[in-house]
Short mmCIF file of C-alpha atoms in Angstrom, two decimals:
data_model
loop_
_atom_site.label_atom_id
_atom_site.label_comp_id
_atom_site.label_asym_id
_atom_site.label_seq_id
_atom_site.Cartn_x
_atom_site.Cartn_y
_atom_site.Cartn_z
CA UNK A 1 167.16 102.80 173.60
CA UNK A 2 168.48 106.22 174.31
CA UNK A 3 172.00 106.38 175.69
CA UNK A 4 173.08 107.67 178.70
CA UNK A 5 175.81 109.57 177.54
CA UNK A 6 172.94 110.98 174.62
CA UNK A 7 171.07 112.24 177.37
CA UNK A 8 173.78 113.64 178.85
CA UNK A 9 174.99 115.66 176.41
CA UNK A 10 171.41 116.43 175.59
CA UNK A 11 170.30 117.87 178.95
CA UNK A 12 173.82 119.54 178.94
CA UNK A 13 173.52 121.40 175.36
CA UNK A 14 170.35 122.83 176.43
CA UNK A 15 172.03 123.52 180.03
CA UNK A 16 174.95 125.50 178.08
CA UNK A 17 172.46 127.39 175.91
CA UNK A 18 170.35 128.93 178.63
CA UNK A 19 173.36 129.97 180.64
CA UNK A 20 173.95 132.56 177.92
CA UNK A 21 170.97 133.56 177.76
CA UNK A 22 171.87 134.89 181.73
CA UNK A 23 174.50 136.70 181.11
CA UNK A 24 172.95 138.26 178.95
CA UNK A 25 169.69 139.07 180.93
CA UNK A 26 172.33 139.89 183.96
CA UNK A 27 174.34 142.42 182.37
CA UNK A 28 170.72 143.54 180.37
CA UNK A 29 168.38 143.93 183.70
CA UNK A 30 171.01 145.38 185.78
CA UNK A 31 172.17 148.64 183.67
CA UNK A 32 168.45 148.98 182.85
CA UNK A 33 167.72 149.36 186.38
CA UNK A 34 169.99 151.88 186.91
CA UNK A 35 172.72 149.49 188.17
CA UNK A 36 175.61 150.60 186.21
CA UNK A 37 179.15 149.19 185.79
CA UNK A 38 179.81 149.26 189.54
CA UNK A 39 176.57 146.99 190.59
CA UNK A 40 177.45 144.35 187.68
CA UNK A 41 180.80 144.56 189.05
CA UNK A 42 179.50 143.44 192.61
CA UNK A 43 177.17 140.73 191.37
CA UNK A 44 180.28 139.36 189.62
CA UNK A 45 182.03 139.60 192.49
CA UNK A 46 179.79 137.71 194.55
CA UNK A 47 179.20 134.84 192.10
CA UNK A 48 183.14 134.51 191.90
CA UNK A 49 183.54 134.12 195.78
CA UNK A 50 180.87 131.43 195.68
CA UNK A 51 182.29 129.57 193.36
CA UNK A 52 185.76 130.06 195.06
CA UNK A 53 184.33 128.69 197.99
CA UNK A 54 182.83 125.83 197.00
CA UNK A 55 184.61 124.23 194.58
CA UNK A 56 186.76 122.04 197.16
CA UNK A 57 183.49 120.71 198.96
CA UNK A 58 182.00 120.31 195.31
CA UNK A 59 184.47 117.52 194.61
CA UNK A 60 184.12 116.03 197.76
CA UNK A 61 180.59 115.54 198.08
CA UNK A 62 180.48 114.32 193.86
CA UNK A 63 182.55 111.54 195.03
CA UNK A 64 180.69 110.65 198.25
CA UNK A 65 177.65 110.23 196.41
CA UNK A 66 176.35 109.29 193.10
CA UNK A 67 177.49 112.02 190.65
CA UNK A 68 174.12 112.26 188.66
CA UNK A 69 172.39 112.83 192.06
CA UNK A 70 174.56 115.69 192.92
CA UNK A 71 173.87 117.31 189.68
CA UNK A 72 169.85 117.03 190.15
CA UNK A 73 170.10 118.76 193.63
CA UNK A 74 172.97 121.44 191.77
CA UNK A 75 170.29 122.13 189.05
CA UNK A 76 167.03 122.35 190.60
CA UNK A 77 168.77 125.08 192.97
CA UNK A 78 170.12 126.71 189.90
CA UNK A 79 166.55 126.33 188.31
CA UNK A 80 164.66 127.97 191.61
CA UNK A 81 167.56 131.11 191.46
CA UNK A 82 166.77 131.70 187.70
CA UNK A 83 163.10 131.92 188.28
CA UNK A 84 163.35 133.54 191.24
CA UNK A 85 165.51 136.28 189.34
CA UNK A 86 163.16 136.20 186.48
CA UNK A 87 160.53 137.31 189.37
CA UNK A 88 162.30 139.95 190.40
CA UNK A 89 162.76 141.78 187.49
CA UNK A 90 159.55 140.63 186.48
CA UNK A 91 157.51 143.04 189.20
CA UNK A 92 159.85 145.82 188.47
CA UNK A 93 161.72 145.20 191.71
CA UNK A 94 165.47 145.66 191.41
CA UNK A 95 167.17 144.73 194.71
CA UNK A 96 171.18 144.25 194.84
CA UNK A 97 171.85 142.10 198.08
CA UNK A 98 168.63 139.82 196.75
CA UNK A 99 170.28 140.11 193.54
CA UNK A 100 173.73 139.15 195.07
CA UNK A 101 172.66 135.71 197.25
CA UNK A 102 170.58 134.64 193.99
CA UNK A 103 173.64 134.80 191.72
CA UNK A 104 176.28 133.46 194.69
CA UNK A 105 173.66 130.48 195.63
CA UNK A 106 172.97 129.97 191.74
CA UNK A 107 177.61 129.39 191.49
CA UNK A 108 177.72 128.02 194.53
CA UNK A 109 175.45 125.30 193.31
CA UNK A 110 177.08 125.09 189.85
CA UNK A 111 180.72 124.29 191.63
CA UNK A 112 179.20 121.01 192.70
CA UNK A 113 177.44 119.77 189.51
CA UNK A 114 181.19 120.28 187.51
CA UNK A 115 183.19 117.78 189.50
CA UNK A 116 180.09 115.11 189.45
CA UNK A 117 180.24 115.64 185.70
CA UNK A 118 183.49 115.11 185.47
CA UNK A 119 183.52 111.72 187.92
CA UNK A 120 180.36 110.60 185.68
CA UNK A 121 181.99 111.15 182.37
CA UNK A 122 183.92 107.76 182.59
CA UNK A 123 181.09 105.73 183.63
CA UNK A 124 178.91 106.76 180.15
CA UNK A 125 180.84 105.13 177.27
CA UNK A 126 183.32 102.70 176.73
CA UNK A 127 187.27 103.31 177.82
CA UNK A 128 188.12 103.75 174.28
CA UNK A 129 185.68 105.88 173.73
CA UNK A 130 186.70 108.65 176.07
CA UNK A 131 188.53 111.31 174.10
CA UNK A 132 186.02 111.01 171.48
CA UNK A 133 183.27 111.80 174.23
CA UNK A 134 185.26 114.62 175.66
CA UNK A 135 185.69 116.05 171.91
CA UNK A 136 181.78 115.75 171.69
CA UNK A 137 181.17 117.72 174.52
CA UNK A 138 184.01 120.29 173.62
CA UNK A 139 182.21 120.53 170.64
CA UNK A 140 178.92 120.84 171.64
CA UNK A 141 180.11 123.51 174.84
CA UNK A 142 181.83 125.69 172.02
CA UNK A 143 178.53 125.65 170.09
CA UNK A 144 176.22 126.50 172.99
CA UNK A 145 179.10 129.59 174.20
CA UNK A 146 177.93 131.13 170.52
CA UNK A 147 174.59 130.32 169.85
CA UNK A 148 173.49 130.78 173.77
CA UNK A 149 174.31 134.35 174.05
CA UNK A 150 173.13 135.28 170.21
CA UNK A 151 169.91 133.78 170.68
CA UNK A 152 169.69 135.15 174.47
CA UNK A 153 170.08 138.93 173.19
CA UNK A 154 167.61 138.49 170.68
CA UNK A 155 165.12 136.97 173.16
CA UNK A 156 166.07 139.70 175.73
CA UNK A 157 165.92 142.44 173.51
CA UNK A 158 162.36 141.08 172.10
CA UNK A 159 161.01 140.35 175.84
CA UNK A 160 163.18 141.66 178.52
CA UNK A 161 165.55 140.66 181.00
CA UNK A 162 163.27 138.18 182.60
CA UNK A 163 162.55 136.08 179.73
CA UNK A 164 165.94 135.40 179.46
CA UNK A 165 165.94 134.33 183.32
CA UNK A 166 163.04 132.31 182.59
CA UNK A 167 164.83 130.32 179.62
CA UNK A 168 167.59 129.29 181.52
CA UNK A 169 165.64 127.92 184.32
CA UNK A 170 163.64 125.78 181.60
CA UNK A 171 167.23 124.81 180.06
CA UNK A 172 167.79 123.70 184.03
CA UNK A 173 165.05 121.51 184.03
CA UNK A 174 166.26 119.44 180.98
CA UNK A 175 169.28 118.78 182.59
CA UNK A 176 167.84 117.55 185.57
CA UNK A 177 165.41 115.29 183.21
CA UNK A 178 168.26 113.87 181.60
CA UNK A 179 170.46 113.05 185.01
CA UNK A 180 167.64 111.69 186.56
CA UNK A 181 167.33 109.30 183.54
CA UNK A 182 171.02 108.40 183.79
CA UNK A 183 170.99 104.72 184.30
CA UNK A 184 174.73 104.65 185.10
CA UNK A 185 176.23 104.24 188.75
CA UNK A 186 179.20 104.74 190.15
CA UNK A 187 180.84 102.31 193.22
CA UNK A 188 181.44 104.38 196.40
CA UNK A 189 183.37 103.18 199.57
CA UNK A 190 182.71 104.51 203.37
CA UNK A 191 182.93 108.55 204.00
CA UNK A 192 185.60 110.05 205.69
CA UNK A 193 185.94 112.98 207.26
CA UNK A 194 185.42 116.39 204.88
CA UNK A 195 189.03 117.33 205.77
CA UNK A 196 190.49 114.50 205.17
CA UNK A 197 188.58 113.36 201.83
CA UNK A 198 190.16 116.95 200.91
CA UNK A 199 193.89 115.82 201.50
CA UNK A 200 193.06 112.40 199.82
CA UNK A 201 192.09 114.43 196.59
CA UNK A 202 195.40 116.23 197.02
CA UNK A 203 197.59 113.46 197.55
CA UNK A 204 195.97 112.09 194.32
CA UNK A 205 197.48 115.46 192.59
CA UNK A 206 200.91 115.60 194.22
CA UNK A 207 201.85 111.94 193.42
CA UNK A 208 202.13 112.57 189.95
CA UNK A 209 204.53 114.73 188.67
CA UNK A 210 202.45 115.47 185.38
CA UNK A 211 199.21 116.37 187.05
CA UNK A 212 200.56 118.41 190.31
CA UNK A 213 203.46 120.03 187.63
CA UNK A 214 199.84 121.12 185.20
CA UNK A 215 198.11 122.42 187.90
CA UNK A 216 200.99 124.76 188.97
CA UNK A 217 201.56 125.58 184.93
CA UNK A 218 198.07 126.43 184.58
CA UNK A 219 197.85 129.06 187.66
CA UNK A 220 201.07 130.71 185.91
CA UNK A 221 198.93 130.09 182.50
CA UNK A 222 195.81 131.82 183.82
CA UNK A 223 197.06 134.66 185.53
CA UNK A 224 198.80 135.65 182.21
CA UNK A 225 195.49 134.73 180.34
CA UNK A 226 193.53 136.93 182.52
CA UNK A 227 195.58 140.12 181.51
CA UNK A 228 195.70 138.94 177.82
CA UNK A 229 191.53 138.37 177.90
CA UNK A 230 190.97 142.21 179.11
CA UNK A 231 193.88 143.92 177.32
CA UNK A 232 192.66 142.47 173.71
CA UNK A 233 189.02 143.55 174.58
CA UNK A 234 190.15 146.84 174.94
CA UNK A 235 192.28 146.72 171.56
CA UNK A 236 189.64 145.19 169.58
CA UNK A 237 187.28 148.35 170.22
CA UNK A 238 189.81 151.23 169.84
CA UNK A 239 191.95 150.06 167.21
CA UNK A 240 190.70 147.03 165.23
CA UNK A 241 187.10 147.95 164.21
CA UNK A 242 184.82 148.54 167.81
CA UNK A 243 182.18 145.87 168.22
CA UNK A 244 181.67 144.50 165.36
CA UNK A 245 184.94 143.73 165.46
CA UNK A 246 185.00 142.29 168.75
CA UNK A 247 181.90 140.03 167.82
CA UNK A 248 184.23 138.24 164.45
CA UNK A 249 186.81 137.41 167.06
CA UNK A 250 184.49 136.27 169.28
CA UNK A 251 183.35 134.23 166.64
CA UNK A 252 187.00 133.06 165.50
CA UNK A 253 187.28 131.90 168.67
CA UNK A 254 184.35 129.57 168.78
CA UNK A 255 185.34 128.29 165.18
CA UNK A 256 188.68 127.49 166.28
CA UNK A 257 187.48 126.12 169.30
CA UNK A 258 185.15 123.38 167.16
CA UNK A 259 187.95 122.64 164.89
CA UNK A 260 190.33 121.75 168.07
CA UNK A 261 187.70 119.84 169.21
CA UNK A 262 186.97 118.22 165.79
CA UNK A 263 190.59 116.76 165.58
CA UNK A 264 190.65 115.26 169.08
CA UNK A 265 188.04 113.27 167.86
CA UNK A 266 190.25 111.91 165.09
CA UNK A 267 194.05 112.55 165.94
CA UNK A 268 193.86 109.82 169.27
CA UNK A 269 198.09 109.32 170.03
CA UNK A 270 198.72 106.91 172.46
CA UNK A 271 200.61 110.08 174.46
CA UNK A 272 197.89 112.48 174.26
CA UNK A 273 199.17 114.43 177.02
CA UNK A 274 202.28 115.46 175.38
CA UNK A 275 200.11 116.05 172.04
CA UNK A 276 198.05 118.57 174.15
CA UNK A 277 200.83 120.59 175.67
CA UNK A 278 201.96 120.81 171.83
CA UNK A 279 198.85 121.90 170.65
CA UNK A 280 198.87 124.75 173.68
CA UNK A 281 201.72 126.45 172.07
CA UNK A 282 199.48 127.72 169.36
CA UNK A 283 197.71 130.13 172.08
CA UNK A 284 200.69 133.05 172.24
CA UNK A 285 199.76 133.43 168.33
CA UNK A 286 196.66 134.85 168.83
CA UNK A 287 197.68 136.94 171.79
CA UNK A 288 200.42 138.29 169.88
CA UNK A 289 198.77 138.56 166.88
CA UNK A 290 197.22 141.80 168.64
CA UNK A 291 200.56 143.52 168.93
CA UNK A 292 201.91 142.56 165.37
CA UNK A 293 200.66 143.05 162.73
CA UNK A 294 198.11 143.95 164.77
CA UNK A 295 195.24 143.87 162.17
CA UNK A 296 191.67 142.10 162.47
CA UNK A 297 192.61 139.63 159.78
CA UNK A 298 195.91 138.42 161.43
CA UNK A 299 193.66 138.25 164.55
CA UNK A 300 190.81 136.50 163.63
CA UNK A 301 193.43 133.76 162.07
CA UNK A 302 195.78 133.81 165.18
CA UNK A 303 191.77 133.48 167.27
CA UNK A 304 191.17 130.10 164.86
CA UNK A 305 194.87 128.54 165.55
CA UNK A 306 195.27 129.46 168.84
CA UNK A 307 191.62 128.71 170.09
CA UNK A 308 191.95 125.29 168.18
CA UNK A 309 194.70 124.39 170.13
CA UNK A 310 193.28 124.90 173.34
CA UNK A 311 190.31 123.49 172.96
CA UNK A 312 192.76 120.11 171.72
CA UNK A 313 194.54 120.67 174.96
CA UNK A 314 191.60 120.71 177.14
CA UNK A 315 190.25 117.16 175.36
CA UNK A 316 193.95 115.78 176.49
CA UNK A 317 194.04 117.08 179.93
CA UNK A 318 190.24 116.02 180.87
CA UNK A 319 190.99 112.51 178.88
CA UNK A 320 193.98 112.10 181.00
CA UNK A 321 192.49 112.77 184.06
CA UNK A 322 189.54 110.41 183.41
CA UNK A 323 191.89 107.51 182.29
CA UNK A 324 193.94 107.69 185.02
CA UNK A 325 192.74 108.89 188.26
CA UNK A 326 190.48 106.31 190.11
CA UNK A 327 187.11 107.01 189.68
CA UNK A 328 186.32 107.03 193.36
CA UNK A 329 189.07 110.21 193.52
CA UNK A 330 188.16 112.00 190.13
CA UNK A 331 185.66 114.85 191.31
CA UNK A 332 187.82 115.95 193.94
CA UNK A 333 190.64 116.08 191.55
CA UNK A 334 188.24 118.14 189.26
CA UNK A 335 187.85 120.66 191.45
CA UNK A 336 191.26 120.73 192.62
CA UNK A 337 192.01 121.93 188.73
CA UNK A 338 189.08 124.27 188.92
CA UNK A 339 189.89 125.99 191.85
CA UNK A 340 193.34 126.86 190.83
CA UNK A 341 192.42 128.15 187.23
CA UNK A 342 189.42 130.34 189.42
CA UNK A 343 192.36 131.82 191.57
CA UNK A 344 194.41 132.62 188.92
CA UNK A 345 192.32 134.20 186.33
CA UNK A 346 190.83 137.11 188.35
CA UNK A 347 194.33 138.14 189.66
CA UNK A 348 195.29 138.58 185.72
CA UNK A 349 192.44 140.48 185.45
CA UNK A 350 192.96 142.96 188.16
CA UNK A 351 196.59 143.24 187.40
CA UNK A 352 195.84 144.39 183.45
CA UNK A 353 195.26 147.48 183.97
CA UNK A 354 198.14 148.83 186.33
CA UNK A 355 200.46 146.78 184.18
CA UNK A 356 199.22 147.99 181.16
CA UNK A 357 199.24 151.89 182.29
CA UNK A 358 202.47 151.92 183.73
CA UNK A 359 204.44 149.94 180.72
CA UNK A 360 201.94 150.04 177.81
CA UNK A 361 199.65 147.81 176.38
CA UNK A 362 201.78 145.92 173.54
CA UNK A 363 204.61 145.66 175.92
CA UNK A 364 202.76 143.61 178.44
CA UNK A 365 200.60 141.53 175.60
CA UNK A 366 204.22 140.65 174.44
CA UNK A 367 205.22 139.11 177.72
CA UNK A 368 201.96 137.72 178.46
CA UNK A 369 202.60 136.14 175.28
CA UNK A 370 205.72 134.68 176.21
CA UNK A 371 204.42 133.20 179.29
CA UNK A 372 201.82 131.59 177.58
CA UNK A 373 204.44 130.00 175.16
CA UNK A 374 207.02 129.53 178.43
CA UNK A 375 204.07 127.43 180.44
CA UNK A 376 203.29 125.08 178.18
CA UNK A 377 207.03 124.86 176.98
CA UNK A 378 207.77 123.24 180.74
CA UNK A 379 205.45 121.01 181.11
CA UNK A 380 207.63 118.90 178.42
CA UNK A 381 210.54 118.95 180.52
CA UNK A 382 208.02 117.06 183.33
CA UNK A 383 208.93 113.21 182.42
CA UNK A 384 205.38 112.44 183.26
CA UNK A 385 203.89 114.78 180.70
CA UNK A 386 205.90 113.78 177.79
CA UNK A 387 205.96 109.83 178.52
CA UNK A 388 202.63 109.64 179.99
CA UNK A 389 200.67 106.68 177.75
CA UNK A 390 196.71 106.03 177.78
CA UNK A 391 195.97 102.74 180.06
CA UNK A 392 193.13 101.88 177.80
CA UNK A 393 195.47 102.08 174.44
CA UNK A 394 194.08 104.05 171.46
CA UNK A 395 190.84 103.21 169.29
CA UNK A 396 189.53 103.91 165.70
CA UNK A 397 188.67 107.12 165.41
CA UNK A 398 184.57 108.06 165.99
CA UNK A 399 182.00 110.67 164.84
CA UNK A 400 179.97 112.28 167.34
CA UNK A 401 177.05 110.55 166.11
CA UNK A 402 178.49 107.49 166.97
CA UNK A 403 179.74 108.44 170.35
CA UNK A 404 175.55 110.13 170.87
CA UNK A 405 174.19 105.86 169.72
CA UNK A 406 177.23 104.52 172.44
CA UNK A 407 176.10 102.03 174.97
CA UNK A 408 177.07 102.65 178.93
CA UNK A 409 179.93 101.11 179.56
#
């Protein structure tokens, strides 16, 4: 019999997939309409603010009701925006403000299916078997981020823009196949107010030091992160080789990013936490890697190490969550840790290029760098994060075969 968690990462792979095929119909459709840098900016823009806005709601309503129920109703409005895009474009119509509420309802709708993932996760395999099912999805996410947007230019540029639409509304049916095949269910206690379920979630955060201490070391994290992500686009095409060079890091990236998730399937320490804010420390080497020696081969190794420990780090910080948050409080948490990385990240953005204009480009990769390194430094001096032990205890390692053939818990 299949698995839940097989059909869940199932629906999900083909989920991931089609999303890249989007962005690259997005960017595609718009500048061939005319659209330009300024219009793709806008649609961004919108899809952001949705997602901004309901992330918090997202988490409450994923732990109100059965996750795999919130992530039907998330996908079959993500499934009607896609084909309604692929429409558009279709007739030859190209209309911004429809354009806009398609992409903000499509995120909106996507904020609440991440939390119920997250709340579901735990309910799919076996408590030993979590970090190995975490790793499998890493894996499997990392995968989908390369081959997605490969295959989706290839379609695009075969068919057009709404092909590509079209695909990832199919991908959004498989997903909502698989969750409505999901056999698993999760015990849910009387509703509360919205505003209070909100502060519940919070309190959740704030009594533990190594949770509340990550969140506030990840906003510092991501705001650095978001100048580092535009400043090394920018080096990548005028010094280190132009596109093509930008597409080996890209690919560096997603290499490392399967290694780091290959070894959380088989390095399990009974303080994962600590392991992970170890493994983040390899990050600054690929940023600085940019500003010395500043060549494509010191790059694309500083991409595999620093990618690889990131990708570890994110295993250990979802594990952590799952194993010891109750599962009546984990989507709210989960979007909790969205919503401060998607506050965070755009601020870095818009602050690269002022920064970088007024004191230069290597300078401010250097202390970006440093911040980077300084963030995950102080999370060890948290006593949470360094002593913080796995409730379940550790397990033989697992293949993700073996995690696909697992049994619900």
């Amino acid at each position: 019999m299949i698995s839940d968690f097989r059909l869940l990462a199932a629906g999900q792979t083909l989920s991931w997939i089609g999303n890249g095929f989007q962005t690259v119909a997005l960017a595609f459709a718009i500048v061939r309409a005319d659209g330009g840098a300024g219009d793709l900016g806008i649609v961004m823009a919108c899809s952001f603010t949705a997602l901004l806005a309901c992330s918090l709601f997202g988490g409450v309503w994923a732990d109100r009701l059965q996750p795999q129920r919130v992530m039907v109703v998330s996908d079959l409005i993500r499934l009607l925006a896609s084909a309604a895009m692929a429409l558009m474009f279709a007739g030859g119509g190209y209309h911004l403000p429809l354009l806009c509420a398609l992409v903000a309802v499509s995120s909106g709708a996507g904020s609440f299916f991440n939390p119920a993932m997250t709340a579901l996760r735990p309910l799919l395999v076996p408590a030993d078997r979590l970090q190995s099912a975490n790793a499998t999805l890493s894996i499997l996410q990392t995968g989908s981020s390369v081959a997605g947007p490969a295959l989706g230019g290839l379609t695009v540029a075969a068919f057009g823009a709404p092909a590509g639409f079209a695909v990832n509304a199919v991908s959004f049916l498989a997903s909502m196949a698989a969750c409505l095949l999901l056999r698993a269910r999760a015990t849910r206690g009387p509703r509360a107010p919205m505003l209070h379920e909100l502060r519940a979630g919070w309190r959740e955060i704030s009594s533990r030091d190594w949770l509340i201490g990550g969140l506030f070391g990840a906003t510092v994290y991501h705001v650095a992160n978001g100048v580092i992500l535009v400043l090394v686009q920018v080096i990548a095409i005028k010094r280190l080789g132009g596109a093509s060079a930008a597409g080996f890091i890209a690919a560096a990236e997603g290499l490392g990013g399967v290694i780091g998730a290959a070894v959380a399937l088989r390095f399990k320490p009974r303080r994962l936490l600590r392991a992970g804010w170890l493994t983040l420390m390899l990050m600054p080497l690929w940023a600085f890697a940019y500003v010395w020696p500043a060549t494509l081969v010191a790059v694309l190794a500083g991409a595999v190490i620093g990618w690889a420990g990131l990708i570890f780090f994110d295993v250990a910080w979802e594990t952590a969550i799952q194993d010891q948050i109750p599962q009546t409080a984990l989507g709210r948490v989960a979007s909790w840790d969205t919503l401060t990385s998607f506050l965070a990240m755009p601020i870095g953005n818009a602050l690269a290029g002022p920064l970088s204009a007024r004191y230069g480009v290597n300078p401010v990769l250097t202390v970006c760098a440093a911040i980077l390194l300084a963030s995950a430094v102080s999370q060890l001096l948290i006593p949470g994060a360094r002593t913080l032990t796995r409730t379940t205890g550790t397990a033989p390692a697992h293949t993700p075969a073996e995690i696909l053939d697992s049994t619900p818990a």
